[in-house]
Short mmCIF file of C-alpha atoms in Angstrom, two decimals:
data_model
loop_
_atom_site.label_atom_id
_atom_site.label_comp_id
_atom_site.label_asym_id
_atom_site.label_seq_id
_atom_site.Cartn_x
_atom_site.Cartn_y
_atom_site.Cartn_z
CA UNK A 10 0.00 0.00 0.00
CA UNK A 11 1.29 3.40 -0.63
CA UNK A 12 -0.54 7.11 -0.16
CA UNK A 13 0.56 10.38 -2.52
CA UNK A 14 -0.39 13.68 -0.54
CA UNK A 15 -1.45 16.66 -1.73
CA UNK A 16 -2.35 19.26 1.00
CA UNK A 17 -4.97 22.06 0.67
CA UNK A 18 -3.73 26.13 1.08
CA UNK A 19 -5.55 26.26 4.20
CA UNK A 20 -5.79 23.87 7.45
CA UNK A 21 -8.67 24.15 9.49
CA UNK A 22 -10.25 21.63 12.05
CA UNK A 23 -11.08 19.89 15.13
CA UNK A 24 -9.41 17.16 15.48
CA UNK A 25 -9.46 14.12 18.49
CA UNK A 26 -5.93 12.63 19.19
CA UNK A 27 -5.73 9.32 19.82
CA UNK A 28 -5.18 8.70 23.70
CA UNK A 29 -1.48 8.41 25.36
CA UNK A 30 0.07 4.76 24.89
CA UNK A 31 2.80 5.73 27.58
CA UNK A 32 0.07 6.24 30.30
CA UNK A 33 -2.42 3.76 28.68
CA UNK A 34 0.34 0.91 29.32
CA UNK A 35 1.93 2.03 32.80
CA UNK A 36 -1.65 2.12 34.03
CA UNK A 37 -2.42 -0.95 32.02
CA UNK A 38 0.13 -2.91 34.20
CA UNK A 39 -0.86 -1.40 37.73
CA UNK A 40 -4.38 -2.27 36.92
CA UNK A 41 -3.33 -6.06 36.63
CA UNK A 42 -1.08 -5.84 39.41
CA UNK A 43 -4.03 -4.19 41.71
CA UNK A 44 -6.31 -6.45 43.68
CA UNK A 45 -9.82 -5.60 42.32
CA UNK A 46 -8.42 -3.00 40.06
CA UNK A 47 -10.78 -0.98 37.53
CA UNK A 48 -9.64 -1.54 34.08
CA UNK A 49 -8.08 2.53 33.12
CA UNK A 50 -10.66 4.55 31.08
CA UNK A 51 -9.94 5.78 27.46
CA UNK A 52 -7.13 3.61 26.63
CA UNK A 53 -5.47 3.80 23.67
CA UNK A 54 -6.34 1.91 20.99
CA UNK A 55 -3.37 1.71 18.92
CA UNK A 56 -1.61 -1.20 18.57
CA UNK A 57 1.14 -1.08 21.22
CA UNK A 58 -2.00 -1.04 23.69
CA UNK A 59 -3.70 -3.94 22.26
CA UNK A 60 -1.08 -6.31 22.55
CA UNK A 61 -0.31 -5.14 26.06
CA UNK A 62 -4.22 -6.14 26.79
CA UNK A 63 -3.93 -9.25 25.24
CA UNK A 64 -0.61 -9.99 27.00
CA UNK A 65 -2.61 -9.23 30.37
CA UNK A 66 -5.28 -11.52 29.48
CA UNK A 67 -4.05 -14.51 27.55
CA UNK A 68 -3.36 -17.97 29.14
CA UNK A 69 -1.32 -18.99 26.67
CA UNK A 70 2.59 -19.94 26.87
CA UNK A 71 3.95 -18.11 24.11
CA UNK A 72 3.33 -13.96 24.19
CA UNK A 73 4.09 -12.47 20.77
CA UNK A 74 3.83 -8.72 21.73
CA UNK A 75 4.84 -8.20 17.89
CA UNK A 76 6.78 -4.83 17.59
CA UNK A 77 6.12 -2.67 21.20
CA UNK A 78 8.93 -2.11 22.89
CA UNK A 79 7.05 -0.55 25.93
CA UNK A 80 4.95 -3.21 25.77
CA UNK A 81 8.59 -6.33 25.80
CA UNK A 82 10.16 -4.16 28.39
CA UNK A 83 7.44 -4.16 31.33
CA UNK A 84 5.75 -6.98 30.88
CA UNK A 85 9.25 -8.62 31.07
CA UNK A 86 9.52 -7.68 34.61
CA UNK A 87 5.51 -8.21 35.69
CA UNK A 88 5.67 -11.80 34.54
CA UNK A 89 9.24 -11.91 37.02
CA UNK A 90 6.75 -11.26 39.48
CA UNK A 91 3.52 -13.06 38.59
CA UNK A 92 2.99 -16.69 38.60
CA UNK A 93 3.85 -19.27 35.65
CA UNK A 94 6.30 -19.62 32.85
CA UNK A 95 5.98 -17.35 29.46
CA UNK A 96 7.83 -17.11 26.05
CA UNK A 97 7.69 -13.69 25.58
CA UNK A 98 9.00 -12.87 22.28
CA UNK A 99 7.92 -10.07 19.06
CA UNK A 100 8.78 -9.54 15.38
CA UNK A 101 12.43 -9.57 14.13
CA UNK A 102 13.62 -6.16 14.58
CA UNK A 103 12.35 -6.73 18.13
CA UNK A 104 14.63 -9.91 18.73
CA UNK A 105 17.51 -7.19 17.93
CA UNK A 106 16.76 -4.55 20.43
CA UNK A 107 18.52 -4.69 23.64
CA UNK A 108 17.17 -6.05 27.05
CA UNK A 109 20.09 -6.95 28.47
CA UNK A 110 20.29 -4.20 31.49
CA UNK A 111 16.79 -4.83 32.54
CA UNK A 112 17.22 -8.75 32.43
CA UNK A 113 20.57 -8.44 34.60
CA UNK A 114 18.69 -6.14 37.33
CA UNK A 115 15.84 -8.42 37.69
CA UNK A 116 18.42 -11.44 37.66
CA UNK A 117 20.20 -9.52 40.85
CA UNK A 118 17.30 -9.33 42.44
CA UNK A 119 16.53 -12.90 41.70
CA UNK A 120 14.19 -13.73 38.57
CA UNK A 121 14.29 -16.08 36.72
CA UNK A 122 14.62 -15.68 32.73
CA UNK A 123 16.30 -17.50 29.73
CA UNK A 124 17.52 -15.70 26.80
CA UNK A 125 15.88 -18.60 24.23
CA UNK A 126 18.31 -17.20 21.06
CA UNK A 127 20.83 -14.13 20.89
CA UNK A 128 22.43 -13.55 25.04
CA UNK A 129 20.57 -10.07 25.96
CA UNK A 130 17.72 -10.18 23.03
CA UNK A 131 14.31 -11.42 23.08
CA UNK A 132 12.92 -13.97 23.08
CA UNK A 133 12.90 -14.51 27.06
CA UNK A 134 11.37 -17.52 29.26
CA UNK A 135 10.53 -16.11 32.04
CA UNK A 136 9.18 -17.64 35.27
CA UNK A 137 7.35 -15.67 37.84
CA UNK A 138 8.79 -16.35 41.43
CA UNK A 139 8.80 -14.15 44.39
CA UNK A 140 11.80 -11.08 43.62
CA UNK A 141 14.08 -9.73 46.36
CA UNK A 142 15.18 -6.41 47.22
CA UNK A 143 18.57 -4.85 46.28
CA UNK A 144 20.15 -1.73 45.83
CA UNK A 145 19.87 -1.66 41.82
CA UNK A 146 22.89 0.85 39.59
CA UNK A 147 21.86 0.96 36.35
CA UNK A 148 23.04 2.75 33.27
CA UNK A 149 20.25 5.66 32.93
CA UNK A 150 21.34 6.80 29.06
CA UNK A 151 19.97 3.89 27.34
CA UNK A 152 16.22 3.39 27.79
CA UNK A 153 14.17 5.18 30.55
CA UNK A 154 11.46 2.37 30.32
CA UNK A 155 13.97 0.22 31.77
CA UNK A 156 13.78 1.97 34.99
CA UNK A 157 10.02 1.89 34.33
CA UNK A 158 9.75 -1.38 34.11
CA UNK A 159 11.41 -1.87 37.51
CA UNK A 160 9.18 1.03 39.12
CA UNK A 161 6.03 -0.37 37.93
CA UNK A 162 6.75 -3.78 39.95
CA UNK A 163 8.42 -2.12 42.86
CA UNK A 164 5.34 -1.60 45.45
CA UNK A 165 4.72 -5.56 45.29
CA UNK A 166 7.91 -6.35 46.36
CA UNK A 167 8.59 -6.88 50.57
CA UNK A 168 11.44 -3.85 50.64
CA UNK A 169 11.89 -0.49 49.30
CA UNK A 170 13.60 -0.90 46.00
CA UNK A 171 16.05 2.06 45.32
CA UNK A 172 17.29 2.45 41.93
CA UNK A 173 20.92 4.53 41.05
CA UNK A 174 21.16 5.70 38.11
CA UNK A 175 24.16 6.22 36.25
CA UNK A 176 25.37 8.69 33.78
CA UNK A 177 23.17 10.88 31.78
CA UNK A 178 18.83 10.09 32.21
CA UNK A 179 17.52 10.04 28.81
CA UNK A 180 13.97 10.30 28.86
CA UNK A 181 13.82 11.78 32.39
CA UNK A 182 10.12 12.93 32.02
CA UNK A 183 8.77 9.37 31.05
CA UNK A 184 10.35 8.40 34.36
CA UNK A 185 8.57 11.09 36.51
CA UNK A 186 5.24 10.20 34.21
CA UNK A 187 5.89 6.52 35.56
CA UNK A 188 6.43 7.97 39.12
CA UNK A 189 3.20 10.79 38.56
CA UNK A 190 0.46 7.63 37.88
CA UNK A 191 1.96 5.03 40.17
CA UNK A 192 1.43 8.07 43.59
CA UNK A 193 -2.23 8.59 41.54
CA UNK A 194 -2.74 4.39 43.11
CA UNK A 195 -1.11 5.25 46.20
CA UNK A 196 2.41 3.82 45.84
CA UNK A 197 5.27 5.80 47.58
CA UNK A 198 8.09 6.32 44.92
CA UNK A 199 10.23 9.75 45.41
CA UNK A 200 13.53 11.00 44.34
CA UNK A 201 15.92 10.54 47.26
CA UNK A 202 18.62 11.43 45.48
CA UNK A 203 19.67 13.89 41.90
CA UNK A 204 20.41 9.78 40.32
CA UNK A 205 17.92 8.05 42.97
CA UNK A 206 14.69 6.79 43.13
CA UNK A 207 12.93 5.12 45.57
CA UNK A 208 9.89 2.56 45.50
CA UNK A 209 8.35 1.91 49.51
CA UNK A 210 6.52 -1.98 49.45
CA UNK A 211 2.43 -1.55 49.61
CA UNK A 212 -0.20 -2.15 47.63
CA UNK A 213 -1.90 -0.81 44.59
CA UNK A 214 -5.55 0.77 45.38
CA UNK A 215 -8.22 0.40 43.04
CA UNK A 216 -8.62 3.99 41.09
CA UNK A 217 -10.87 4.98 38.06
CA UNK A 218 -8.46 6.33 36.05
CA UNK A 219 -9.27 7.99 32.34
CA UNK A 220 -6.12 8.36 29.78
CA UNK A 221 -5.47 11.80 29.23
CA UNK A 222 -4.84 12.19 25.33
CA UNK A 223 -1.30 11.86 23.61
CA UNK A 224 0.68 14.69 23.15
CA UNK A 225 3.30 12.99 21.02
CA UNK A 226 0.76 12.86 18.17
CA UNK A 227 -0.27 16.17 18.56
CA UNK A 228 3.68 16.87 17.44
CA UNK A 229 2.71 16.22 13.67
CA UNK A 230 -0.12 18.92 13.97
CA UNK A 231 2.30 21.25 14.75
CA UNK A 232 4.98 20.67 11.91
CA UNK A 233 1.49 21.05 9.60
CA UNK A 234 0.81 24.37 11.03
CA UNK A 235 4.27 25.06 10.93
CA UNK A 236 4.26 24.22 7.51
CA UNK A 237 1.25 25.76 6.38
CA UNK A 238 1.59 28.74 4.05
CA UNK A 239 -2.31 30.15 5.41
CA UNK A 240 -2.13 32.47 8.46
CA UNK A 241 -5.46 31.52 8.71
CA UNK A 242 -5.05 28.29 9.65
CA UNK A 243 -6.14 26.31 12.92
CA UNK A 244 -6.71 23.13 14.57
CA UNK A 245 -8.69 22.57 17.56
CA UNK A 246 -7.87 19.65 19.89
CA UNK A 247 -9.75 18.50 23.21
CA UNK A 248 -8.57 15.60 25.62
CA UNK A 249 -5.35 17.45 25.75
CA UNK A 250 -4.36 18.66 29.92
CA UNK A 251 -2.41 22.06 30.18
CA UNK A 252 0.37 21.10 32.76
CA UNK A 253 0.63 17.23 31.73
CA UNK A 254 3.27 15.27 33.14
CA UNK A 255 3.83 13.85 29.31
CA UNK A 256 7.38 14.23 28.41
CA UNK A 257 6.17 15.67 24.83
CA UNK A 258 3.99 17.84 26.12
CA UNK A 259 7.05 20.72 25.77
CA UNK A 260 6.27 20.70 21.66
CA UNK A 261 4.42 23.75 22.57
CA UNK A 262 7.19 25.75 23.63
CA UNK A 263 9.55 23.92 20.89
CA UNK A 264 7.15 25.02 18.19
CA UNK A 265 6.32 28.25 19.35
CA UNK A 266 10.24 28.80 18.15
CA UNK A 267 9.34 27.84 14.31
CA UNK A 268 5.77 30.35 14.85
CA UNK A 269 2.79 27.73 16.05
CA UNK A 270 1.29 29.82 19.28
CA UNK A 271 -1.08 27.30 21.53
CA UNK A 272 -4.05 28.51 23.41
CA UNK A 273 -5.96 26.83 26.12
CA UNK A 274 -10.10 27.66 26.44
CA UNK A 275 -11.78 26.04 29.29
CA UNK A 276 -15.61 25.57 29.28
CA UNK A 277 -17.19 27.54 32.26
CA UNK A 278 -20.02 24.47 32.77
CA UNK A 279 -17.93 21.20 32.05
CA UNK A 280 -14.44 22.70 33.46
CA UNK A 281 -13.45 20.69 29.97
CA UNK A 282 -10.28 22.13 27.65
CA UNK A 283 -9.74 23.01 24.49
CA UNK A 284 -6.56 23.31 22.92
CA UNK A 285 -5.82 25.63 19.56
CA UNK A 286 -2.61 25.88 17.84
CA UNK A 287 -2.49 28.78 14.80
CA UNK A 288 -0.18 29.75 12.50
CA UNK A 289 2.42 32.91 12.62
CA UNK A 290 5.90 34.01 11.39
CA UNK A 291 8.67 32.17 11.96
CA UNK A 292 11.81 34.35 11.54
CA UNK A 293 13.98 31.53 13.24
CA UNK A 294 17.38 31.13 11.38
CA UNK A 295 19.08 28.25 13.06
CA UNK A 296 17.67 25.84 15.77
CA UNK A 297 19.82 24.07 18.13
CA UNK A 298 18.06 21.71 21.14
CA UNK A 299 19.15 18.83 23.02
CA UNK A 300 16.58 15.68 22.20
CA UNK A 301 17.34 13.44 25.67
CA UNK A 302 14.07 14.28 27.08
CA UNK A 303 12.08 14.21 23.57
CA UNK A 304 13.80 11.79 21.66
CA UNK A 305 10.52 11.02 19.56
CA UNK A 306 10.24 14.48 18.31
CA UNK A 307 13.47 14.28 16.40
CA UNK A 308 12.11 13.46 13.12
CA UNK A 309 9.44 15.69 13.50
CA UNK A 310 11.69 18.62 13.77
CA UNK A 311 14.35 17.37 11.51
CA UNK A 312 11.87 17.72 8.72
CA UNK A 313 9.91 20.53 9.59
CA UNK A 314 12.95 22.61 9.89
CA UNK A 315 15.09 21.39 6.36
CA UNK A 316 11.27 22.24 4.97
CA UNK A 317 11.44 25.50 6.33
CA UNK A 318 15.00 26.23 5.59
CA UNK A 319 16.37 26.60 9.23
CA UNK A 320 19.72 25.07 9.96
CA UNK A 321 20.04 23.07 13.45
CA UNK A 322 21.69 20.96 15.34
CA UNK A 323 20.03 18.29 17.41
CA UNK A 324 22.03 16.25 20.10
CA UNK A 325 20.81 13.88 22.61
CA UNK A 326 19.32 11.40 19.65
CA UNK A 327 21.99 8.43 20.41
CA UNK A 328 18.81 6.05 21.48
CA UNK A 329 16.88 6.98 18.24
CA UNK A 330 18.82 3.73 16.96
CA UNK A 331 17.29 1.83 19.30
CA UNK A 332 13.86 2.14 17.97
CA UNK A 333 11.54 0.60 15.87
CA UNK A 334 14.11 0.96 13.51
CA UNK A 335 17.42 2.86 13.24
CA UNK A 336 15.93 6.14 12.93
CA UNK A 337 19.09 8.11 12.17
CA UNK A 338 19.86 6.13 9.44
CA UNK A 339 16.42 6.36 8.06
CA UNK A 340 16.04 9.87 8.33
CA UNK A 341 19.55 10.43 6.46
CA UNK A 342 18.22 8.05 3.84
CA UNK A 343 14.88 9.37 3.34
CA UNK A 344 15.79 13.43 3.79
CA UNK A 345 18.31 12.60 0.82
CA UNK A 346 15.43 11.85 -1.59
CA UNK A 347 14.29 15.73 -0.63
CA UNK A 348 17.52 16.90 -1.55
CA UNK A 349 18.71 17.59 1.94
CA UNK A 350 21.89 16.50 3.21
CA UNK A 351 22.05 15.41 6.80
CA UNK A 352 25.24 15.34 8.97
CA UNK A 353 25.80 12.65 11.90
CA UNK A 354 28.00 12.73 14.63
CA UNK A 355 29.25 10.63 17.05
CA UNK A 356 25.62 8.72 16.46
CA UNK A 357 24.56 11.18 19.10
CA UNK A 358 24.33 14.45 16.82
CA UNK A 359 22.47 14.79 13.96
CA UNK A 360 22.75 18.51 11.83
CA UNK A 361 22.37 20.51 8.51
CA UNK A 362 24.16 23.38 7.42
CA UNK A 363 21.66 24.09 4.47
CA UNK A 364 23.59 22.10 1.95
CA UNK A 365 21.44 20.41 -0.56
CA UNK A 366 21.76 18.46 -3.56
CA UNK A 367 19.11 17.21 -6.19
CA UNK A 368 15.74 16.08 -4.91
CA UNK A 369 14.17 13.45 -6.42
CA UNK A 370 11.87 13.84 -9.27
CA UNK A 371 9.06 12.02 -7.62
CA UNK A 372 9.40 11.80 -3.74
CA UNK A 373 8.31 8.11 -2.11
CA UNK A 374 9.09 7.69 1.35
CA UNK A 375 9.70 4.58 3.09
CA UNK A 376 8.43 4.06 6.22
CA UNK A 377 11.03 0.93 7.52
CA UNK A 378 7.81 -0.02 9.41
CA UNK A 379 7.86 3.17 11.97
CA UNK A 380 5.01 4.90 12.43
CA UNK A 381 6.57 7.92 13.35
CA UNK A 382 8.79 8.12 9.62
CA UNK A 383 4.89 8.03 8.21
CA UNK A 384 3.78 10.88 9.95
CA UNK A 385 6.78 13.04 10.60
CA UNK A 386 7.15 13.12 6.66
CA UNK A 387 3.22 13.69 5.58
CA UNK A 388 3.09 17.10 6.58
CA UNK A 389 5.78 17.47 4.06
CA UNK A 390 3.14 17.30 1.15
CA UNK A 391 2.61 21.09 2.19
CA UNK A 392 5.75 21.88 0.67
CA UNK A 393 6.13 19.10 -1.80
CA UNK A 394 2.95 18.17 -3.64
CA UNK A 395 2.81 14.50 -4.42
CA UNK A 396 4.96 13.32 -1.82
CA UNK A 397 4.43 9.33 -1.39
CA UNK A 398 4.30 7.20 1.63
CA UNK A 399 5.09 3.65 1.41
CA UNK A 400 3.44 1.53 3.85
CA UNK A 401 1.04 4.50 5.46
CA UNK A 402 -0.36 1.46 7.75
CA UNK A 403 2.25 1.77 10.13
CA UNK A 404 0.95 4.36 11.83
CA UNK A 405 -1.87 1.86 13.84
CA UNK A 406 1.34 1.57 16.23
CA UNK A 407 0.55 4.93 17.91
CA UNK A 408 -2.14 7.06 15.66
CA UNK A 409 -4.43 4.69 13.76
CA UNK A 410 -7.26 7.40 12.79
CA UNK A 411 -4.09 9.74 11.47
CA UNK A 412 -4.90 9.54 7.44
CA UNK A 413 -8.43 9.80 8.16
CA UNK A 414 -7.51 13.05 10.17
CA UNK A 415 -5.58 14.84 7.55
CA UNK A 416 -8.44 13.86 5.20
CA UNK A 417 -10.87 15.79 7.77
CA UNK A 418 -8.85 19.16 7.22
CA UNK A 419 -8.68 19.14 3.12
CA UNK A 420 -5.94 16.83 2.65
CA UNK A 421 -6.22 15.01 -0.50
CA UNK A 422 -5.02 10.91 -0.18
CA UNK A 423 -4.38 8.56 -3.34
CA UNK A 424 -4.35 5.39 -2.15
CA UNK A 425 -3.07 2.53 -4.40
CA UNK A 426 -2.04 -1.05 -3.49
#
């Protein structure tokens, strides 16, 4: 399947983002870890949150949680701590993404869990048995749900569970997210320390809880407004919190620097929000910003600003080749076929200094089966009419109404097989 864009002159609309995956799964595993929990409210229904339900839920050996990494990383360490013996396993690119560092912390502290192919790769056999308490040091610059994953389990255990972390935190505000929703069902984790954190033992308490809405797909809004020629342009948004504790909830100051202002109306009767983002000069010449704490708005931004003409640098990205594919590569690959020319360095530094070469006649993008390639490059049929997406169905990981979206605000989609 493959879609060709073509984008109208002006964007206006209201438009319901799909709700957060990040809190959607954190709460998804404190509800099964609660006695008499209520199942969480709104949950997402992208992909990544399905096959963390059906995880939750099956009975059978063998968990295939297909390609969500959120979804391999903490229900690796709830079924350390919950009765019987799993395979957990997921597609190919998953068996090649690290585990390694949360498998040797739960090992310390006593679980048991076979690496069933490649030492520190998925698939894992994992039995449930009763976990024990010890000071955990663990390298903080690789994956944040790592640490997560520990957290989540933490109040079950029979001792306060401290965590060091070392080096750089990457991530930081998925970490305090984690920490936000698990005080929301009374567990006591704090920072007692600048690197520590600190889970006290007790129990879950049964909570209605309702998903706030995601804030990382509200990103691709932005780079459309930003993109948008029309001054006159618009989108409304509800279901997203002023003051949310999601880590990519900062794109509104980020793109207020390339001229997309945010507003927040509240309704006098319901007390219910509604966000509007609207266009306005950007005058920006260069952009420089460190990624660690939003590394999933780097494509975004990558291609909003070679779109726009404004040089940056972006550090803090070294984990972007850690995801559902190696998006550093991808995005030199793919930027190429614009005619922009990407510098890396150190794998940690990705820039452009405005040199371009010859775009290709007819643009097709591939996708490497990330949802966020899809929809960081679709807003780029503003600029370049025509612009193809190969394999558009990715985005069901995170945003699986998004092509129906841009369809609601004038966009015009080819689809062909």
């Amino acid at each position: 399947m493959k879609y060709t864009l073509y984008a109208p002159n002006k964007i206006c609309g209201d438009i319901n983002l799909p709700s957060s995956k990040s809190i959607s799964n954190r709460a998804l595993i404190i509800w099964a870890l609660t006695d008499g929990g209520i199942l969480p409210e709104n949950l997402s229904v992208c992909d990544d949150t399905q096959v963390m339900i059906d995880a939750l839920k099956s009975t059978e050996p063998v968990v295939d949680i297909k390609a969500a990494g959120t979804s391999m990383r903490f229900l690796t360490a709830y079924f350390a701590v919950t009765p019987g013996t799993r395979i957990l396993t997921g597609t190919e690119r998953m068996k090649h993404r690290p585990i390694g560092i949360l498998v040797d912390a739960l090992r310390y502290m006593g679980a048991d869990i076979e690496y069933l192919e490649e030492e520190g790769y998925p698939p894992l056999k994992i039995t449930g048995k009763h976990l024990y308490c010890r000071p955990l040091s663990i390298p903080g610059n690789v994956s944040s749900q790592f640490i997560t994953a520990l957290l989540l389990i933490a109040p079950t255990l029979d001792e306060p569970l401290s965590i060091q972390l070392l080096d750089d935190v990457v991530s930081k505000p998925y970490i305090d997210l984690t920490r936000c929703i698990m005080s929301q069902f009374g567990a006591d984790v704090e920072w007692t320390d600048v690197d520590t954190i600190t889970v006290t033992p007790g129990k879950y308490k049964p909570l209605k809880f309702v998903i706030e809405n995601d804030w990382s797909a509200a990103s691709y809004w932005y780079e459309v407004l930003a993109l948008c020629d029309s001054y006159d342009s618009e989108v409304n948004f509800t279901g997203l919190q002023d003051g949310s504790r999601q880590g990519d909830s900062v794109v509104r100051y980020m793109f207020s620097l390339l001229g997309v202002k945010t507003a927040f109306t509240t309704d006098k009767e319901t007390g219910s929000q509604t966000m509007t983002i609207t266009r306005h000069n950007c005058i920006l010449p260069r952009l420089e910003y460190d990624f660690s704490n939003q590394p999933d708005q780097v494509q975004a931004f990558v291609a909003c600003c070679a779109a726009l003409d404004i040089q940056f640098k972006f550090t803090g990205i070294s984990t972007l080749r850690l995801k559902e594919t190696d998006r550093i590569k991808a995005m030199k690959a793919e930027m190429l076929k614009l005619g922009i020319v990407l510098t890396e360095e150190d794998g940690n530094t990705l820039s452009w200094d405005g040199k371009k070469t010859k775009a290709d006649d007819h643009i097709v993008i591939d996708t490497y089966d990330d949802h966020r390639m899809a929809m960081a490059f679709a807003p780029l049929s503003i600029k370049y009419p025509g612009l193809t997406i190969n394999n558009p169905e990715v985005v069901s990981k995170s945003y699986p109404t998004f092509w129906e979206d841009l369809e609601k605000v004038g966009f015009e989609i080819r689809k062909e097989e």
